[in-house]
Short mmCIF file of C-alpha atoms and ligand atoms in Angstrom, two decimals:
data_model
loop_
_atom_site.label_atom_id
_atom_site.label_comp_id
_atom_site.label_asym_id
_atom_site.label_seq_id
_atom_site.Cartn_x
_atom_site.Cartn_y
_atom_site.Cartn_z
CA MET S 1 49.10 -21.34 11.36
CA SER S 2 45.95 -20.75 13.38
CA VAL S 3 43.09 -23.15 12.55
CA ILE S 4 39.71 -24.04 14.04
CA ARG S 5 39.65 -27.54 15.53
CA ALA S 6 36.66 -29.56 16.77
CA VAL S 7 37.76 -30.38 20.33
CA VAL S 8 36.14 -33.05 22.53
CA LYS S 9 34.36 -31.51 25.54
CA GLY S 10 32.59 -34.59 26.89
CA CYS S 11 31.24 -38.05 26.18
CA GLY S 12 28.58 -40.44 27.43
CA HIS S 13 27.01 -43.80 26.75
CA TYR S 14 24.00 -45.93 27.55
CA LEU S 15 23.27 -49.65 27.44
CA PRO S 16 19.70 -50.86 28.05
CA GLU S 17 19.06 -52.80 31.27
CA ARG S 18 18.21 -56.14 29.68
CA VAL S 19 21.36 -58.24 29.31
CA VAL S 20 21.25 -61.27 27.00
CA GLU S 21 24.05 -63.79 27.56
CA ASN S 22 25.29 -66.07 24.75
CA GLU S 23 23.67 -69.08 26.45
CA GLU S 24 20.21 -67.60 25.75
CA PHE S 25 20.64 -68.27 22.02
CA ALA S 26 21.65 -71.89 22.59
CA LYS S 27 18.15 -72.54 23.98
CA THR S 28 16.50 -72.04 20.59
CA LEU S 29 19.33 -72.32 18.02
CA ASP S 30 22.13 -74.71 17.06
CA THR S 31 24.81 -72.50 18.60
CA SER S 32 26.88 -72.26 21.79
CA ASP S 33 28.55 -69.78 24.09
CA GLU S 34 31.85 -71.39 23.09
CA TRP S 35 31.29 -70.81 19.33
CA ILE S 36 30.16 -67.21 19.78
CA ARG S 37 33.09 -66.32 22.08
CA ALA S 38 35.69 -68.05 19.92
CA ARG S 39 34.50 -66.59 16.58
CA THR S 40 33.48 -63.11 17.71
CA GLY S 41 34.71 -62.32 21.25
CA ILE S 42 31.11 -61.48 22.19
CA GLU S 43 29.88 -62.69 25.61
CA ARG S 44 26.68 -60.72 26.05
CA ARG S 45 24.63 -57.90 24.53
CA HIS S 46 21.91 -55.54 25.74
CA PHE S 47 18.42 -55.35 24.23
CA ALA S 48 16.12 -52.34 24.57
CA ALA S 49 12.83 -52.79 26.44
CA ASP S 50 9.72 -52.97 24.24
CA ASP S 51 8.85 -49.34 25.00
CA GLN S 52 12.41 -48.03 24.52
CA LYS S 53 13.14 -46.41 21.18
CA THR S 54 16.46 -45.39 19.62
CA SER S 55 15.83 -41.77 20.68
CA ASP S 56 15.39 -42.93 24.31
CA LEU S 57 18.78 -44.64 24.24
CA ALA S 58 20.28 -41.57 22.56
CA PHE S 59 18.76 -39.33 25.24
CA GLU S 60 20.45 -41.28 28.06
CA ALA S 61 23.86 -41.14 26.33
CA ALA S 62 23.39 -37.45 25.47
CA THR S 63 22.43 -36.58 29.06
CA MET S 64 25.62 -38.24 30.32
CA ALA S 65 27.75 -36.47 27.68
CA LEU S 66 26.23 -33.05 28.51
CA LYS S 67 26.88 -33.62 32.23
CA ASN S 68 30.43 -34.76 31.46
CA ALA S 69 30.98 -31.57 29.42
CA GLY S 70 29.37 -29.32 32.08
CA MET S 71 26.77 -28.19 29.52
CA THR S 72 23.02 -28.27 28.95
CA GLY S 73 21.11 -28.88 25.74
CA ALA S 74 20.77 -25.11 25.33
CA ASP S 75 24.55 -24.91 24.74
CA LEU S 76 24.33 -27.01 21.56
CA ASP S 77 24.17 -25.54 18.02
CA ALA S 78 23.73 -28.85 16.23
CA ILE S 79 23.15 -32.58 16.66
CA VAL S 80 24.38 -35.10 14.09
CA LEU S 81 22.90 -38.51 14.92
CA ALA S 82 24.03 -41.68 13.18
CA THR S 83 21.53 -44.52 13.11
CA ALA S 84 20.25 -47.26 10.82
CA THR S 85 17.35 -47.97 13.20
CA PRO S 86 15.46 -44.65 13.56
CA ASP S 87 12.32 -44.31 15.69
CA GLN S 88 10.30 -43.54 12.57
CA THR S 89 10.96 -43.15 8.84
CA PHE S 90 10.60 -39.44 9.55
CA PRO S 91 11.00 -37.07 11.35
CA SER S 92 14.62 -37.66 12.21
CA THR S 93 15.57 -39.26 15.51
CA ALA S 94 17.95 -36.32 15.92
CA THR S 95 15.07 -33.81 16.11
CA ARG S 96 13.40 -35.95 18.79
CA LEU S 97 16.65 -35.85 20.73
CA GLN S 98 16.94 -32.08 20.12
CA HIS S 99 13.58 -31.55 21.81
CA ALA S 100 14.30 -34.03 24.61
CA VAL S 101 17.59 -32.39 25.65
CA GLY S 102 16.09 -28.89 25.57
CA MET S 103 18.17 -27.62 22.66
CA ILE S 104 16.86 -24.23 21.61
CA GLY S 105 17.32 -23.32 17.94
CA GLY S 106 20.18 -24.68 15.87
CA PHE S 107 19.62 -27.79 13.79
CA ALA S 108 19.59 -31.57 14.11
CA PHE S 109 19.69 -34.32 11.51
CA ASP S 110 20.19 -38.07 11.08
CA LEU S 111 22.92 -39.64 9.03
CA GLN S 112 22.96 -43.25 7.84
CA ALA S 113 26.18 -45.13 7.13
CA VAL S 114 25.27 -48.20 9.23
CA CYS S 115 28.27 -49.42 11.25
CA ALA S 116 30.50 -46.67 9.85
CA GLY S 117 27.86 -44.11 10.88
CA PHE S 118 29.74 -42.64 13.81
CA ILE S 119 32.87 -41.94 11.74
CA TYR S 120 30.70 -40.28 9.06
CA ALA S 121 28.84 -38.25 11.71
CA LEU S 122 32.11 -37.19 13.34
CA ALA S 123 33.49 -36.08 9.96
CA ASN S 124 30.32 -34.08 9.24
CA ALA S 125 30.26 -32.47 12.67
CA THR S 126 33.93 -31.55 12.32
CA ALA S 127 33.27 -29.98 8.92
CA LEU S 128 30.36 -27.97 10.38
CA ILE S 129 32.67 -26.64 13.09
CA GLU S 130 35.70 -25.98 10.86
CA SER S 131 33.52 -24.15 8.30
CA GLY S 132 31.92 -21.95 10.97
CA HIS S 133 28.39 -23.39 10.56
CA ALA S 134 28.29 -24.42 14.22
CA LYS S 135 30.39 -23.97 17.35
CA THR S 136 29.16 -26.75 19.62
CA VAL S 137 27.95 -30.02 18.10
CA MET S 138 26.80 -33.26 19.69
CA VAL S 139 27.65 -36.37 17.67
CA VAL S 140 25.53 -39.39 18.55
CA GLY S 141 25.48 -43.03 17.51
CA ALA S 142 22.33 -44.85 18.64
CA GLU S 143 20.80 -48.14 17.55
CA THR S 144 18.10 -50.69 18.35
CA PHE S 145 19.37 -53.49 16.10
CA SER S 146 17.36 -56.02 18.14
CA ARG S 147 14.35 -54.77 16.14
CA ILE S 148 15.81 -55.86 12.78
CA ILE S 149 17.46 -59.16 13.75
CA ASP S 150 16.22 -62.47 12.36
CA PHE S 151 16.23 -64.57 15.52
CA THR S 152 16.14 -67.77 13.44
CA ASP S 153 19.45 -66.94 11.67
CA ARG S 154 22.34 -68.02 13.90
CA GLY S 155 24.82 -66.38 11.51
CA THR S 156 23.60 -62.88 12.39
CA CYS S 157 21.34 -62.85 15.46
CA VAL S 158 24.12 -63.57 17.96
CA LEU S 159 26.19 -60.62 16.74
CA PHE S 160 24.13 -57.50 17.34
CA GLY S 161 22.97 -55.47 20.34
CA ASP S 162 21.39 -52.13 21.27
CA GLY S 163 23.05 -49.06 22.76
CA ALA S 164 24.01 -45.43 22.31
CA GLY S 165 27.02 -43.15 22.72
CA ALA S 166 27.52 -39.41 22.41
CA LEU S 167 30.42 -37.00 22.03
CA ILE S 168 30.35 -33.23 22.32
CA LEU S 169 32.67 -31.23 20.07
CA GLN S 170 33.40 -27.52 20.33
CA ALA S 171 35.32 -25.07 18.13
CA LYS S 172 38.74 -24.03 19.43
CA GLU S 173 41.44 -21.93 17.80
CA SER S 174 44.52 -24.14 17.55
CA GLU S 175 48.05 -24.26 16.14
CA GLY S 176 47.28 -26.50 13.15
CA THR S 177 49.73 -29.25 14.15
CA GLY S 178 49.36 -32.91 15.08
CA GLU S 179 49.85 -31.87 18.72
CA ASP S 180 46.53 -29.97 18.75
CA ARG S 181 43.64 -31.43 20.69
CA GLY S 182 40.55 -32.31 18.64
CA VAL S 183 39.67 -34.07 15.41
CA LEU S 184 42.89 -33.95 13.38
CA SER S 185 41.74 -35.82 10.28
CA THR S 186 38.98 -38.01 8.87
CA ASP S 187 38.95 -40.47 5.96
CA LEU S 188 35.62 -41.64 4.47
CA ASN S 189 35.04 -44.35 1.86
CA SER S 190 32.20 -46.39 0.39
CA ASP S 191 31.74 -48.86 -2.46
CA GLY S 192 28.17 -49.67 -3.49
CA LYS S 193 29.16 -52.70 -5.53
CA TYR S 194 29.24 -54.53 -2.20
CA ASN S 195 25.60 -53.65 -1.27
CA ASP S 196 24.65 -57.33 -1.18
CA LEU S 197 27.22 -58.38 1.42
CA LEU S 198 25.34 -56.74 4.30
CA TYR S 199 21.83 -55.34 4.01
CA VAL S 200 18.29 -55.31 5.35
CA ASP S 201 15.72 -57.08 3.16
CA GLY S 202 13.09 -54.38 3.42
CA GLY S 203 12.56 -50.64 3.27
CA VAL S 204 10.14 -47.79 2.65
CA SER S 205 10.25 -47.67 -1.14
CA SER S 206 10.83 -51.38 -1.76
CA THR S 207 8.69 -53.48 0.61
CA GLN S 208 7.05 -50.83 2.84
CA SER S 209 8.35 -52.88 5.75
CA THR S 210 11.42 -52.64 7.92
CA GLY S 211 13.09 -55.89 6.90
CA LEU S 212 15.73 -57.96 8.67
CA VAL S 213 19.55 -58.03 8.61
CA ARG S 214 21.19 -60.30 6.04
CA MET S 215 24.95 -60.75 5.88
CA GLN S 216 27.63 -62.74 4.08
CA GLY S 217 29.79 -62.68 7.19
CA GLN S 218 32.93 -64.24 5.79
CA GLU S 219 32.97 -61.85 2.81
CA VAL S 220 32.52 -58.81 5.07
CA PHE S 221 35.29 -60.15 7.31
CA LYS S 222 37.71 -60.35 4.35
CA HIS S 223 37.08 -56.72 3.36
CA ALA S 224 37.14 -55.46 6.94
CA VAL S 225 40.78 -55.99 7.91
CA SER S 226 42.40 -54.54 4.77
CA LYS S 227 39.98 -51.63 4.40
CA LEU S 228 40.17 -50.65 8.09
CA ALA S 229 43.97 -50.76 8.13
CA SER S 230 44.35 -48.72 4.93
CA SER S 231 41.78 -46.13 6.05
CA GLY S 232 43.48 -45.89 9.44
CA GLU S 233 46.84 -45.32 7.76
CA LYS S 234 45.29 -42.66 5.49
CA ALA S 235 43.80 -40.80 8.46
CA LEU S 236 47.17 -40.83 10.24
CA GLU S 237 48.95 -39.60 7.11
CA LEU S 238 46.44 -36.73 6.70
CA ALA S 239 47.19 -35.72 10.30
CA GLY S 240 50.97 -35.89 9.69
CA LEU S 241 51.28 -38.79 12.15
CA THR S 242 52.24 -42.48 12.10
CA ALA S 243 51.08 -45.64 13.87
CA ASP S 244 53.88 -45.08 16.42
CA ASP S 245 52.03 -41.96 17.63
CA ILE S 246 48.85 -43.89 18.51
CA ASP S 247 47.95 -44.17 22.19
CA TRP S 248 44.66 -46.00 21.53
CA ILE S 249 42.95 -47.56 18.56
CA VAL S 250 39.21 -47.33 19.25
CA PRO S 251 37.74 -49.69 16.65
CA HIS S 252 34.19 -50.52 15.65
CA GLN S 253 33.28 -53.32 18.05
CA ALA S 254 32.00 -56.03 15.71
CA ASN S 255 34.37 -58.97 16.06
CA LEU S 256 37.46 -59.36 18.25
CA ARG S 257 39.23 -61.30 15.48
CA ILE S 258 38.81 -58.35 13.08
CA ILE S 259 39.99 -55.95 15.81
CA LYS S 260 43.13 -58.05 16.50
CA ARG S 261 44.04 -58.58 12.84
CA THR S 262 43.62 -54.90 12.00
CA ALA S 263 45.83 -53.85 14.92
CA LYS S 264 48.47 -56.39 13.86
CA LYS S 265 48.36 -55.17 10.25
CA MET S 266 48.95 -51.62 11.51
CA GLY S 267 51.77 -52.74 13.83
CA VAL S 268 49.90 -51.64 16.97
CA SER S 269 49.97 -53.78 20.14
CA MET S 270 46.64 -55.00 21.56
CA ASP S 271 47.72 -53.20 24.77
CA ASN S 272 46.83 -50.03 22.88
CA VAL S 273 43.42 -51.14 21.60
CA VAL S 274 40.12 -50.44 23.37
CA VAL S 275 37.98 -53.60 23.43
CA THR S 276 34.39 -53.55 24.72
CA VAL S 277 32.75 -55.94 22.23
CA GLN S 278 32.48 -58.71 24.85
CA ASP S 279 29.92 -56.70 26.82
CA HIS S 280 27.64 -55.31 24.10
CA GLY S 281 28.27 -57.05 20.77
CA ASN S 282 27.94 -55.12 17.53
CA THR S 283 25.88 -52.00 18.20
CA SER S 284 26.52 -50.56 14.72
CA ALA S 285 26.84 -46.74 14.81
CA ALA S 286 26.82 -46.76 18.63
CA SER S 287 29.86 -48.96 19.05
CA ILE S 288 32.69 -46.42 18.75
CA PRO S 289 31.16 -43.78 21.08
CA LEU S 290 30.26 -46.57 23.52
CA ALA S 291 33.86 -47.80 23.46
CA LEU S 292 35.18 -44.24 23.85
CA SER S 293 33.02 -43.44 26.85
CA ILE S 294 33.64 -46.81 28.54
CA ALA S 295 37.41 -46.42 27.99
CA VAL S 296 37.30 -42.97 29.62
CA GLU S 297 35.40 -44.44 32.58
CA ARG S 298 37.97 -47.24 32.85
CA GLY S 299 40.74 -44.61 32.99
CA GLN S 300 42.29 -45.87 29.73
CA ILE S 301 41.84 -42.75 27.58
CA LYS S 302 43.31 -39.55 29.02
CA LYS S 303 43.47 -35.92 27.90
CA GLY S 304 46.09 -35.48 25.18
CA ASP S 305 46.05 -39.13 24.03
CA LEU S 306 46.10 -39.74 20.28
CA LEU S 307 43.19 -41.97 19.23
CA LEU S 308 42.61 -43.69 15.92
CA LEU S 309 38.93 -44.51 15.36
CA GLU S 310 37.97 -46.92 12.55
CA ALA S 311 34.78 -48.64 11.35
CA ILE S 312 33.25 -50.59 8.46
CA GLY S 313 29.74 -51.77 7.70
CA GLY S 314 26.95 -52.10 5.16
CA GLY S 315 27.47 -50.28 1.87
CA LEU S 316 30.19 -51.19 2.16
CA ALA S 317 31.00 -47.94 3.95
CA TRP S 318 34.14 -47.47 6.00
CA GLY S 319 36.42 -44.82 7.42
CA ALA S 320 38.76 -43.65 10.14
CA ALA S 321 39.54 -40.56 12.19
CA ALA S 322 42.58 -39.35 14.12
CA VAL S 323 41.51 -37.53 17.28
CA ARG S 324 43.63 -36.06 20.05
CA TRP S 325 41.51 -36.37 23.22
O1 LIG X 401 29.51 -54.34 11.69
C1 LIG X 401 29.42 -54.64 10.35
C2 LIG X 401 30.54 -55.45 9.93
N1 LIG X 401 30.26 -56.84 10.15
C3 LIG X 401 31.23 -57.60 10.56
O2 LIG X 401 32.28 -57.14 10.87
C4 LIG X 401 30.99 -59.08 10.58
C5 LIG X 401 32.10 -59.76 9.84
N2 LIG X 401 32.02 -61.19 9.89
C6 LIG X 401 32.20 -61.91 11.03
O3 LIG X 401 32.35 -61.38 12.09
C7 LIG X 401 32.26 -63.42 10.89
O4 LIG X 401 32.31 -63.78 9.53
C8 LIG X 401 31.09 -64.15 11.59
C9 LIG X 401 31.24 -64.04 13.08
C10 LIG X 401 29.76 -63.58 11.14
C11 LIG X 401 31.12 -65.65 11.24
O5 LIG X 401 32.39 -66.20 11.59
P1 LIG X 401 33.21 -67.07 10.55
O6 LIG X 401 34.40 -67.54 11.24
O7 LIG X 401 33.40 -66.25 9.29
O8 LIG X 401 32.23 -68.29 10.31
P2 LIG X 401 31.58 -68.77 8.94
O9 LIG X 401 30.56 -67.84 8.45
O10 LIG X 401 32.67 -69.19 7.99
O11 LIG X 401 30.87 -70.09 9.44
C12 LIG X 401 31.60 -71.24 9.90
C13 LIG X 401 30.61 -72.27 10.38
C14 LIG X 401 29.49 -72.55 9.38
O12 LIG X 401 29.16 -73.91 9.45
P3 LIG X 401 29.71 -74.97 8.34
O13 LIG X 401 29.21 -74.46 7.02
O14 LIG X 401 31.21 -74.87 8.46
O15 LIG X 401 29.14 -76.25 8.79
C15 LIG X 401 28.34 -71.75 9.92
O16 LIG X 401 27.08 -72.27 9.53
O17 LIG X 401 29.97 -71.81 11.57
C16 LIG X 401 28.55 -71.90 11.41
N3 LIG X 401 27.93 -70.84 12.20
C17 LIG X 401 27.63 -71.02 13.50
N4 LIG X 401 27.80 -72.07 14.32
C18 LIG X 401 27.39 -71.94 15.60
C19 LIG X 401 27.57 -69.60 11.83
N5 LIG X 401 27.02 -68.95 12.88
C20 LIG X 401 27.05 -69.81 13.92
C21 LIG X 401 26.64 -69.71 15.25
N6 LIG X 401 26.83 -70.81 16.04
N7 LIG X 401 26.07 -68.63 15.78
#
């Protein structure tokens, strides 16, 4: 049966120049490089310069993705940009990026599902392509979490970093089997009864301020492994595939212990898991496209590989996607 698939044409990423090693935090807080590495796998993160906004990071990642795809901004019909740290309350960061990359016409919008944002954006972009609303869509995850970190809270401030990643998808007529290239399935979930586990204590209609990240880390950890594994299994099932078919799990890069436990629960060897968390920490919606683009650069991900992407974050919101590269 002939179907329209959203096929990957290119990817890119950007990490700001300023690198902050774990030791930096030990200067002002009761923490250590040893604790941070052992509990999270994080060694360093990048922070945006004072004059760098989320859209600037997104622009760098988008420029690399367009080059990688052999395209220009004028080739795009739509941009779906996932962020929890937009430049402004409005207009959308996506429309800033639209203008910056020289995209003529089409449409661009932001989407907010915090750390699960890239999976949600990918699902939306795929739906736009499969329904014929757009042919070529750029999916972006971009964040400046350094702007909403409480640098006096050792339980959260050591975890997050800034960055951006982008993926370009294009419509392609395909066979409708699990052997097709492109996004084969997506699984999205959220449960608002867990709002209080991970949130920002401010906002437009509540405090008229931005607020700072608050998290019950251990509680989020407990939900993460089981929810990521079950969503991953659901995405595989929807694609008519099993864990044995996976070439690479590309997980949300929040905590190496969560990444390892989820892979083990799914019966996938760590040899088949992309890990980049040590170099950029938790970059929320940017972490999966960052990991994808870095893994392509490393020569890990190759054309035809089956990838399972999975993420969880504030909401709680979580999901997974099966993608043949
Ligand atoms: O992307 C969104 C999804 N978010 C996540 O995936 C985050 C999920 N959670 C986690 O990654 C982990 O829960 C953390 C890394 C946040 C914390 O690790 P943990 O093993 O769950 O530690 P904990 O919260 O149980 O804290 C253990 C101890 C506590 O001290 P006491 O009460 O045992 O004396 C904390 O106060 O470690 C202490 N602690 C720290 N110590 C040194 C917490 N943060 C630090 C720190 N340095 N930075």
